[in-house]
XYZ file of C-alpha atoms in Angstrom:
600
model
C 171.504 48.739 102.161
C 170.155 50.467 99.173
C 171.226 47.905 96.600
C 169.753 44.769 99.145
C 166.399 47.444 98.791
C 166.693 47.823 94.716
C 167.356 44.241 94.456
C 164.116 43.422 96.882
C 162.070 45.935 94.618
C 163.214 44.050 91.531
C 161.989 40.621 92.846
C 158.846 41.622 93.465
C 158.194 43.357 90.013
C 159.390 40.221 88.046
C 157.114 38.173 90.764
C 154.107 40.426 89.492
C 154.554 40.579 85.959
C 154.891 36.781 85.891
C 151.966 36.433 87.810
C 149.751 38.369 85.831
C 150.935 36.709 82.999
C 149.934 33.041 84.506
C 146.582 35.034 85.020
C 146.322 35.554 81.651
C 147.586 32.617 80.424
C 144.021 30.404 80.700
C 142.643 28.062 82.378
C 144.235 25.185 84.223
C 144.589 21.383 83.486
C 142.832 19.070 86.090
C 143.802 15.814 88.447
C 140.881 14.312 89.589
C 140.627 11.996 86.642
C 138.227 9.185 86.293
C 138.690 5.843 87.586
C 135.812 4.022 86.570
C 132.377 4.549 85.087
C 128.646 2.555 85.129
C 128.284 2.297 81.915
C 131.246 1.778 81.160
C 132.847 4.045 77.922
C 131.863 1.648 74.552
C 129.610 -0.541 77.069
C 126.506 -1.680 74.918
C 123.713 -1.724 77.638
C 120.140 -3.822 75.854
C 118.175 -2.005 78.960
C 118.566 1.571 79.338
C 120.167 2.528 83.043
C 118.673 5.077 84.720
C 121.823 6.491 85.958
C 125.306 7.271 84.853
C 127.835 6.923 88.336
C 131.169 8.293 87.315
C 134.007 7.386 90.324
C 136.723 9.636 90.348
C 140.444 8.873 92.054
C 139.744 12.174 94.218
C 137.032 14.127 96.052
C 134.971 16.328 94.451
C 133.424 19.564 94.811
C 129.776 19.549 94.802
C 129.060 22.589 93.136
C 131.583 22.327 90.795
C 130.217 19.004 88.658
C 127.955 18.469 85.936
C 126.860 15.958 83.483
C 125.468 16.349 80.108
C 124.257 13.834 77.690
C 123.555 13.865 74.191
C 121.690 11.242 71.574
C 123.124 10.644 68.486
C 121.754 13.065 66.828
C 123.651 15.953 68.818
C 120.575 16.690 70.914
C 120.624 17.303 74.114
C 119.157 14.348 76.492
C 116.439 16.766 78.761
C 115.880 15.969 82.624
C 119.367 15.072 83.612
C 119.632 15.520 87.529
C 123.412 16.156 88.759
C 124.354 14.954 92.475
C 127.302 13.795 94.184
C 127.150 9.944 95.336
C 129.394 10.062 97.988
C 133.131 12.232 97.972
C 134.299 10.924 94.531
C 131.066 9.359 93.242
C 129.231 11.860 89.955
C 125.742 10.740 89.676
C 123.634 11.493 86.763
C 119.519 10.556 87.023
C 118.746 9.733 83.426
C 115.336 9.965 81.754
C 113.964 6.962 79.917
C 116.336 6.872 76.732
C 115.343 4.960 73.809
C 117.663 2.634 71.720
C 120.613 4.199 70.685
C 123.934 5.778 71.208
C 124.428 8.622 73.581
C 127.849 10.569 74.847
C 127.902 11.804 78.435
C 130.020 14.689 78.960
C 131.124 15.655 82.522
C 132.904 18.117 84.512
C 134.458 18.011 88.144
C 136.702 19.907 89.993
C 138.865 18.210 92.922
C 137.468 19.431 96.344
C 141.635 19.650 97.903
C 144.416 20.047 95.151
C 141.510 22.641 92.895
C 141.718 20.831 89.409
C 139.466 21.040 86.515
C 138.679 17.701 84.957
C 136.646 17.238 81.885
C 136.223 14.316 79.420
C 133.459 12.562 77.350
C 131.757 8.905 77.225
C 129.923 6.915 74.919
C 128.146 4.149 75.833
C 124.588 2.508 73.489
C 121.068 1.340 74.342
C 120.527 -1.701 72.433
C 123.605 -0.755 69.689
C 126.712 -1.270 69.906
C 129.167 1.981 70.924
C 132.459 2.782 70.192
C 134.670 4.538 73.162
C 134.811 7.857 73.256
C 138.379 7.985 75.496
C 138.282 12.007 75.306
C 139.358 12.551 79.224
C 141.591 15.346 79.617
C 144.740 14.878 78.866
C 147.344 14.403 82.372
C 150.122 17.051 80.625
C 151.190 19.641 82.730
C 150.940 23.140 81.583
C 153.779 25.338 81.763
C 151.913 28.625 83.181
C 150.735 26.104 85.903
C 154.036 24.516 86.881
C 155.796 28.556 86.634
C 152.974 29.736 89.180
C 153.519 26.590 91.352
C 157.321 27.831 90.757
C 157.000 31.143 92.184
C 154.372 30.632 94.831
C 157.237 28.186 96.318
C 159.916 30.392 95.938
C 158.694 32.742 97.813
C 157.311 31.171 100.707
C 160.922 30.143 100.621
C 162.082 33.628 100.968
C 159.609 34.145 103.569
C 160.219 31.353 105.536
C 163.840 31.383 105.271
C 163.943 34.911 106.275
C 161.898 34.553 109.670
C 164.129 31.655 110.443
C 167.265 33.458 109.651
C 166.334 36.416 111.551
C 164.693 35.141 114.459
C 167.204 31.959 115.168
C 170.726 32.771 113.958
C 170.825 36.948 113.510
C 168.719 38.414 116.433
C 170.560 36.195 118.895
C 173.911 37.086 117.681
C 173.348 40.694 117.734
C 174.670 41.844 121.329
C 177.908 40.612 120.254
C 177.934 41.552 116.426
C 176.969 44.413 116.926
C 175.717 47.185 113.467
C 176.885 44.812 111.305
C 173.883 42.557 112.307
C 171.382 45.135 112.360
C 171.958 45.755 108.780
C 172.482 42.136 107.854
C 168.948 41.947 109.825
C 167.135 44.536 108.606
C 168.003 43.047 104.813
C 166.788 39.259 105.394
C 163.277 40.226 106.683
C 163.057 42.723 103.537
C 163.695 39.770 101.694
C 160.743 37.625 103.831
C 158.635 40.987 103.156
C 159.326 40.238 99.246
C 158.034 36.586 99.932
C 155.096 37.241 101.678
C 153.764 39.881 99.334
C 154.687 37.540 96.161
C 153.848 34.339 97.631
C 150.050 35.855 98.491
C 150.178 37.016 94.455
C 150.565 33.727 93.410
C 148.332 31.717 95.832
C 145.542 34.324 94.107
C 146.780 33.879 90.402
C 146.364 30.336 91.162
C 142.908 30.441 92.119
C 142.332 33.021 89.340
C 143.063 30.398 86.722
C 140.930 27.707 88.302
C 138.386 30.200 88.148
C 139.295 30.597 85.263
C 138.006 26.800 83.567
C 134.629 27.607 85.421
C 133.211 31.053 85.611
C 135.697 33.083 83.964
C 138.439 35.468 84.580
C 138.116 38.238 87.087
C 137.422 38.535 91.137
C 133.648 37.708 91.036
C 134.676 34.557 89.277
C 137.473 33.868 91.940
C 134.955 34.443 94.721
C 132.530 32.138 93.425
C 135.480 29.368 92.954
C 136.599 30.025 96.849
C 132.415 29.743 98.213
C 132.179 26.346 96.344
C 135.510 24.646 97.306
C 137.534 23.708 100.414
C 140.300 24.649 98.240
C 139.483 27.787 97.638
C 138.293 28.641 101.179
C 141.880 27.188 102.301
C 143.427 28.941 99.586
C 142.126 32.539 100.828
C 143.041 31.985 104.379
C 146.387 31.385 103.412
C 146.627 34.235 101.440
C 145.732 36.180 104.615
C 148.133 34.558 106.792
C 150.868 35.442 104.165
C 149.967 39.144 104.206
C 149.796 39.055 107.907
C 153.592 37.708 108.196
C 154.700 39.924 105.386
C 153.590 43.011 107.847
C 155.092 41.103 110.623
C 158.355 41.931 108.838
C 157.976 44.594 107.687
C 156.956 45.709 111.659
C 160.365 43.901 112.884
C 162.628 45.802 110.719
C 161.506 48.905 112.270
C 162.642 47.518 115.729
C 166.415 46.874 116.779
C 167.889 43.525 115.901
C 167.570 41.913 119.424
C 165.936 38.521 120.521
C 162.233 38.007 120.453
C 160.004 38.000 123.063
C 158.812 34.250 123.202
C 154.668 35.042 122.767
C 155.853 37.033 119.636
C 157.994 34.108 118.524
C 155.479 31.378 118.907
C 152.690 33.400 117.372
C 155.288 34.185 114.381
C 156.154 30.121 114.241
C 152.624 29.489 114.571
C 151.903 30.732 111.668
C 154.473 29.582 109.787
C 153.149 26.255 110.544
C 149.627 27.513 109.734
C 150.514 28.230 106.063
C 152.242 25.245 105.997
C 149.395 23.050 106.829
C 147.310 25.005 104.772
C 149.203 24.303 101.308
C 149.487 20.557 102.696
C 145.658 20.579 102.783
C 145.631 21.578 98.968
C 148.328 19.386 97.475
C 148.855 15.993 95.783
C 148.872 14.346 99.654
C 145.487 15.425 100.614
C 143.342 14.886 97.367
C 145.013 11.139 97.210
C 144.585 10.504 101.138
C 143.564 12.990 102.970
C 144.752 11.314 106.300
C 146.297 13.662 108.637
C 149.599 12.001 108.717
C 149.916 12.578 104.651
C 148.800 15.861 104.530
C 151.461 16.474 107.381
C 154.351 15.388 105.851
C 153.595 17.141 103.021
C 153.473 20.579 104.838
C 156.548 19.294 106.790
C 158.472 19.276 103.492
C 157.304 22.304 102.559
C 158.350 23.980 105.389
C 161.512 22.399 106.185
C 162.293 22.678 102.347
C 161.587 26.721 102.679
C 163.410 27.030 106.074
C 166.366 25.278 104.201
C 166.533 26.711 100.953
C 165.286 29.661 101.572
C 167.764 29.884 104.624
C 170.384 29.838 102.122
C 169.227 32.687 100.132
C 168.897 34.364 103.165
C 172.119 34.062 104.346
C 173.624 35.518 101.208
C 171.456 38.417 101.500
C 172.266 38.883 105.076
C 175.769 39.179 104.367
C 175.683 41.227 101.506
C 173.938 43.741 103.442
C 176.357 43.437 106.592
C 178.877 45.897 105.015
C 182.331 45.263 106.146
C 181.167 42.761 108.844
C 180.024 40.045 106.642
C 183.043 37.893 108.027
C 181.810 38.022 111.201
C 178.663 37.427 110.859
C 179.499 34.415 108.776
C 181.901 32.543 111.334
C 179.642 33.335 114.334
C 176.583 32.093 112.448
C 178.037 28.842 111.367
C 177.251 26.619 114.349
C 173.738 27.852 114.298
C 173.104 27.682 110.631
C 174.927 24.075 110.314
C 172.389 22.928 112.565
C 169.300 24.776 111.237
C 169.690 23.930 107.290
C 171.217 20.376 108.061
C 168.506 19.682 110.465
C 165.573 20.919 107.559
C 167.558 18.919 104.769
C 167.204 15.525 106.860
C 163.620 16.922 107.416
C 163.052 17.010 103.855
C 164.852 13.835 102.713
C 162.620 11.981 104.932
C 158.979 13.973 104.587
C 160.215 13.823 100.301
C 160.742 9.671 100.681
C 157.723 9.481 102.309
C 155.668 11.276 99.937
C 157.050 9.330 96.889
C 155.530 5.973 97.820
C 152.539 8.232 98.545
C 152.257 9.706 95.342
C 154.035 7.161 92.418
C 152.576 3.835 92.823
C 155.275 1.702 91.022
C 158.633 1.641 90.093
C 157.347 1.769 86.643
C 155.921 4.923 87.658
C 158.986 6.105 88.885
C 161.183 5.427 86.329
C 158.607 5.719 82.946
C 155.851 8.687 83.826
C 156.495 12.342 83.448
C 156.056 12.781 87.143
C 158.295 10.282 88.325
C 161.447 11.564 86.262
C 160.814 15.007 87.584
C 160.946 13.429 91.026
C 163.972 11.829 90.260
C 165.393 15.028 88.967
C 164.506 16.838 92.060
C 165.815 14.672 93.632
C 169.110 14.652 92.387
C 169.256 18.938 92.142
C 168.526 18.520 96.162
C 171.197 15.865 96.884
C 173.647 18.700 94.767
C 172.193 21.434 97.156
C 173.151 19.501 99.769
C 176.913 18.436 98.734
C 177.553 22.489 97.662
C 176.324 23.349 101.516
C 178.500 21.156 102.556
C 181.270 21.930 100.453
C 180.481 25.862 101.247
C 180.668 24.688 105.409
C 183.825 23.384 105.021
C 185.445 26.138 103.469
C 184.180 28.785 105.815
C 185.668 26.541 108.742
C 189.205 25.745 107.112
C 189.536 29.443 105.751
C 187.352 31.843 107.827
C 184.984 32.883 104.874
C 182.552 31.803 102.497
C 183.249 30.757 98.244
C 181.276 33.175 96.937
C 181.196 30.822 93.779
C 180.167 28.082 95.311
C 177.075 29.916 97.189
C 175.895 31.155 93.710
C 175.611 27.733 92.464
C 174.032 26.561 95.985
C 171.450 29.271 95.050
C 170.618 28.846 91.155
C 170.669 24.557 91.852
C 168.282 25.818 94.856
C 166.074 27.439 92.510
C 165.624 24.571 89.897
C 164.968 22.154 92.988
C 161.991 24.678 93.376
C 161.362 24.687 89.484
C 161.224 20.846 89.577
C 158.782 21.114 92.716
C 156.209 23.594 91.182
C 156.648 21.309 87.520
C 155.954 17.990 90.256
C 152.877 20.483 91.999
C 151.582 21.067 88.774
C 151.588 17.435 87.172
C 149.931 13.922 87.649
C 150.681 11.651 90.502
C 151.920 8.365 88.917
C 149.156 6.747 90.453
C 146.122 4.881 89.805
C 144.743 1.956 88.166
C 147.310 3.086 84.506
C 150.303 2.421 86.926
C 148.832 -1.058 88.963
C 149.322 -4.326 88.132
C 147.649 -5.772 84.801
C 144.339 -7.447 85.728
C 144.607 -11.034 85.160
C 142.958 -12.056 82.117
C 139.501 -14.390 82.988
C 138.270 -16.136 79.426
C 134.524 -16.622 79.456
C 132.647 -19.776 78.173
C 129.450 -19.293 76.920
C 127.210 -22.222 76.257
C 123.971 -22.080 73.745
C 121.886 -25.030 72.050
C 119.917 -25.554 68.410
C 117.933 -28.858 68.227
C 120.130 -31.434 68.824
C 123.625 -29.006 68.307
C 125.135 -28.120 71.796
C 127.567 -24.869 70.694
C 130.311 -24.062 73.392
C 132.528 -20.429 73.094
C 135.280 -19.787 74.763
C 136.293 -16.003 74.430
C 139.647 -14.789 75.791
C 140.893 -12.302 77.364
C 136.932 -11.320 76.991
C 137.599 -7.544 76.271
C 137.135 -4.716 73.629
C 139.379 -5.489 70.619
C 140.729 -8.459 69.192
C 139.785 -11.557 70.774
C 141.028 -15.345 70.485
C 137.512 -17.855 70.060
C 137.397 -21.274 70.499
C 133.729 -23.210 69.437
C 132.765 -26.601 70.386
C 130.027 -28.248 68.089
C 128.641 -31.215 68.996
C 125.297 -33.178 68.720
C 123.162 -34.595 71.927
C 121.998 -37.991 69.520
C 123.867 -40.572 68.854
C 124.485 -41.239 66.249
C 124.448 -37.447 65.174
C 122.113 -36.792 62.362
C 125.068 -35.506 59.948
C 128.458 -34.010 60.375
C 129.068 -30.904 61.029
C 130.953 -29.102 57.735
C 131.270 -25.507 58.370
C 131.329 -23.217 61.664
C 130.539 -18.999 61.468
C 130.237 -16.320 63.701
C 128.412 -13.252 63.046
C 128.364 -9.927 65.460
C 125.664 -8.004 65.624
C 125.240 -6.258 62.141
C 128.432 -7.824 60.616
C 128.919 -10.421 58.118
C 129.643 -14.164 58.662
C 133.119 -15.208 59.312
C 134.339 -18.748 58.814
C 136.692 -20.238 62.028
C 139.416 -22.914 60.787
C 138.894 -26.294 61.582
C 141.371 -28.073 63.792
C 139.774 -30.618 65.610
C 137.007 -33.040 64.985
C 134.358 -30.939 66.635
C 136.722 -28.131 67.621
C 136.829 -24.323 65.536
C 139.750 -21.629 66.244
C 140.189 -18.349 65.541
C 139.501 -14.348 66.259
C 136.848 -11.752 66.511
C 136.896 -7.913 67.294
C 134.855 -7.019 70.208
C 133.540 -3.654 69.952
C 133.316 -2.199 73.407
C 132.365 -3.292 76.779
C 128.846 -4.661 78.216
C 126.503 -6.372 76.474
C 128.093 -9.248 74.270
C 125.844 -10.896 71.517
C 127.088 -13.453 69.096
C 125.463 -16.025 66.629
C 127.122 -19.133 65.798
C 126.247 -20.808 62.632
C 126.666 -24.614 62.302
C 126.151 -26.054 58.871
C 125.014 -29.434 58.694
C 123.676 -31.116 55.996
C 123.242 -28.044 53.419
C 121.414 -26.230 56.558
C 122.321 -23.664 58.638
C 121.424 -24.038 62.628
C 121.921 -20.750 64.137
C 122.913 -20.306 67.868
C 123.070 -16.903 69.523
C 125.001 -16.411 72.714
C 125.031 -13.896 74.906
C 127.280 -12.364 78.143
C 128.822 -9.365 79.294
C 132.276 -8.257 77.809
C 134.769 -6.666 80.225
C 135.832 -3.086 80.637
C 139.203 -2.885 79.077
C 142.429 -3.291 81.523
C 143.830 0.639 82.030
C 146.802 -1.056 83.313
C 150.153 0.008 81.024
C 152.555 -2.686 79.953
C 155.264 -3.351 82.454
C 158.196 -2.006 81.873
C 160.610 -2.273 84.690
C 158.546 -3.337 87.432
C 155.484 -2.900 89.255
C 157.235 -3.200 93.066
C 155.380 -0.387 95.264
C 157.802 2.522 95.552
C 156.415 3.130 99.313
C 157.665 -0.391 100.300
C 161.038 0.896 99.485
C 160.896 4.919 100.755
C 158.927 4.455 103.795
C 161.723 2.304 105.216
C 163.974 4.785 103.973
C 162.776 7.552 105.279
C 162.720 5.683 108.367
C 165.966 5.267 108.438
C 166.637 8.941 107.543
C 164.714 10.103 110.822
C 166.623 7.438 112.774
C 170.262 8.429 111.312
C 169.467 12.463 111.984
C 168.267 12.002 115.356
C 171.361 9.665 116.437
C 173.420 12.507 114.740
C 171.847 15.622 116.132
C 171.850 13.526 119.569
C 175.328 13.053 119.519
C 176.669 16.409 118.466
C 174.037 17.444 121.284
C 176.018 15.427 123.755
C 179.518 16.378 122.160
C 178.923 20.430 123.186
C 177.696 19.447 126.519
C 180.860 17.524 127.284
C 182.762 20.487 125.997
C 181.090 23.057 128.127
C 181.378 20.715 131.146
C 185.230 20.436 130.393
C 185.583 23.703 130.223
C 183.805 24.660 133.754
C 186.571 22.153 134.978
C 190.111 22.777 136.267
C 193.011 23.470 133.642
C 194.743 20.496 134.351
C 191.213 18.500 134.193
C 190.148 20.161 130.921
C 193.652 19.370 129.164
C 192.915 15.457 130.250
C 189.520 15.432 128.810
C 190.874 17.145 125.652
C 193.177 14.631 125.614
């Protein structure tokens, strides 16, 4: 019992020195990113707008955004009002601005997940702008993705270690007698060790969101938790986790016997309180916020915990059971079979389910950052799976446990954590980078000198290079002269010459600057005169969409079916292994000669 005690004391030192290092460590990298803006970034506006409206792919806080504008000159733009336009809508009320360029920069913080956005555009009043494309960067810091790490980990150990005590070991203890009290009396020291370091890293978490806003220390944290749901969420869970560490710490002080059911349903309770709580301030609830989303995401949290962390659990429980770890092992088999198999369908399906939720494309899936770590942790938790397995069979065909094969159930365990806090800590694959390309819609702009009608087809109408097509032709007939020579001119630029390739027809490329306002002057030259002809539209935003790769099927019209079938396929099994015991226990109430013919 003293080295299960040491080792306990150990965990939570490394759990606090690593936390105050992600503390330390600055600031963290944000989510809520921008989707589109009005103007757009490069747009060229000729009247000045009186507002900038920023839309964001997730809600924001409202006392966590701001907008600032400067001319430029570098000087700040006075009288810019700040308000929130609906959940994901920035507003900025603009003074009258005079012709020029100006760069808005803005800052938002996501109302659910608790990411710090920033980023920077540029957009002109009567001149022509050139992006600014300074958003924050979607990387995922490593401090972030280690705290994500931890705070998982633990509520693993936590979790587990109520489940293993309260389901498998406190039943079993009238008939294995010490050797469960001490195997007991280890696992909820190791859910003590989870509550205490999972509440240390829900905090350092909120102490480096703080962190981007108001600075480091516990003022700035309490501002950060008064201005956001996920703050206020964040502390409440916090409390809950302190409240079940004490919990086990209370229990271990009692004999290993079975629970009294109110003190079992308020311990489950809130298990399933912190477990909606962290689904309230992940990925699922920033992207949809529906309650079935942010469900299954605290589902797979918590039957990811109960499983994994079961597992640890179970290894501590035995190592503390002295010379009765045999036992303990072959009487808890049944129970634990069910219990971990039952979370690992739990989180194949709840994990399927949040993939089409939270990668967009197969593209997404197969070419982002996030969607490789997905597919990583997914393959780590198929591995977990096959060495519990493996591990189950053994202890049936030979009575005991491999204690090889348990140690690398436990460290593959731990990177399927590692991937989740990287996954926790990183950008969805979603929005409009990962959609389908937007189909590309060539303008024609029409325009008239004298006589001259001057046609312009522009395609695909959007920042950058551009194919133009002209159409000269006169309204008299006969035309005055021919036409011998056809230029454009941008705003500011030179005159370029377009080949010739058709009677009246001229071919051949221009560089748009940005988006907005589009002004162009075609130059005819007839007859040693030039007959000007300026046209004018609205150039397109560019396309965010990437170039596909793969594909851009929806991943969710693939998992949700899936993880259909998942739930469908566990139920069926669990059902029949339900009905398999109660045949056996009704053959076994029968006559000898009965029960031999049912064997049969």
């Amino acid at each position: 019992m003293t080295g299960c005690v040491a080792a306990a004391k150990s965990v939570l030192a490394v759990a606090l020195a690593v936390t105050a290092a992600g503390v330390l460590a600055g600031e963290a990298r944000a989510h809520a990113l921008l989707v589109r803006s009005n103007p757009a970034d490069g747009a060229m506006v000729r009247v000045a707008p009186p507002r900038i409206e920023l839309s964001f792919g997730e809600a924001l806080s409202p006392k966590v955004a701001s907008i600032r504008v400067v001319d430029g000159r570098g000087h700040a733009v006075r009288g810019v009002a700040t308000r929130l336009g609906g959940s994901a809508v920035l507003i900025g009320s603009l003074p009258r601005l005079r012709k020029g360029v100006y760069a808005a920069t803005w800052q938002v913080m996501s109302q659910d997940d608790g990411h710090l956005t920033s980023g920077t555009l540029v957009f002109g009043v009567g001149r022509p702008a050139v992006a600014a494309a300074t958003a924050a960067a979607p990387r995922t810091p490593p401090a972030d993705a280690l705290l994500h790490w931890l705070a998982f980990t633990f509520t693993a150990l936590l979790f587990g270690g109520l489940a293993m005590s309260a389901v498998i070991l406190r039943p079993l203890a009238v008939r294995a007698g010490q050797a469960v009290h001490a195997a007991d009396r280890g696992v909820l020291a190791l859910a003590v060790v989870g509550a205490l370091g999972a509440s240390l890293c829900q905090f350092a978490l909120i102490e480096r969101a703080a962190a981007g806003l108001h600075g480091v220390g516990l003022p700035a944290a309490t501002r950060l938790v008064a201005s956001t749901r996920w703050g206020e969420r964040g502390l409440v869970e916090i409390a809950l986790l302190i409240a079940l560490g004490l919990a086990a710490a209370a229990l271990r002080t009692r004999p290993a016997r079975a629970l009294a059911p109110p003190l079992l349903v308020a311990l489950s309770a809130s298990v399933v309180a912190v477990a909606a709580l962290d689904g309230l301030r992940s990925h699922a609830a920033a992207i949809s916020g529906g309650a079935v989303p942010v469900a299954a995401a605290a589902l797979h949290l918590l039957s990811a915990s109960v499983w994994l962390g079961g597992v640890a659990a179970l290894a501590v429980g035995l190592a503390c059971a002295r010379g009765g770890a045999r036992s303990i092992a072959v009487a808890a088999r049944a129970r634990f079979a069910i219990l971990a198999g039952g979370a690992a369908a739990l989180v194949a399906a709840t994990g399927l389910y949040q993939a089409g939720l939270e990668v967009m494309s197969l593209d997404g899936l197969l070419v982002s950052f996030y969607g490789r770590a997905l597919l990583v942790k997914t393959a780590l938790a198929v591995l977990v799976a096959g060495l519990g397995a493996l591990n189950f069979v053994l202890l049936r065909r030979r009575g005991r446990l491999s204690a090889r094969v348990a140690v690398a159930e436990l460290s593959v365990g731990a990177l399927v954590l590692l991937a989740a806090g990287t996954l926790a800590a990183s950008l969805p694959a979603r929005g409009p980078q990962w959609a389908a390309p937007r189909p590309v819609r060539p303008v024609t702009i029409w325009a008239q000198e004298q006589d001259l009608l001057v046609a312009a087809t522009i395609r695909p109408n959007r920042p950058g290079r551009n194919l133009i097509g002209v159409v000269v032709t006169s309204s008299r007939r006969p035309a005055p002269a021919t036409v011998t020579q056809v230029r454009v001119r941008k705003p500011g630029g030179g005159l370029t010459p377009l080949p010739q390739y058709a009677s009246d027809r001229y071919l051949g490329s221009i560089d748009l600057p940005g988006s907005g306002a589009g002004v162009l002057d075609v130059v005819a030259r007839r007859a040693g005169r030039d007959l000007p002809a300026r046209l004018r539209w609205r150039v397109e935003t560019p396309d965010p969409a990437r170039a596909t790769v793969f594909s851009r099927l929806s991943v969710s019209t693939i998992a949700n079916p899936a993880a259909g079938l998942v739930v469908l396929g566990s139920v069926a099994f669990f059902a029949a292994l339900a009905l398999a015991a109660i045949a056996r226990r009704r053959a076994a109430s029968w006559p000898t000669g009965v029960a031999h013919e049912v064997r049969r």
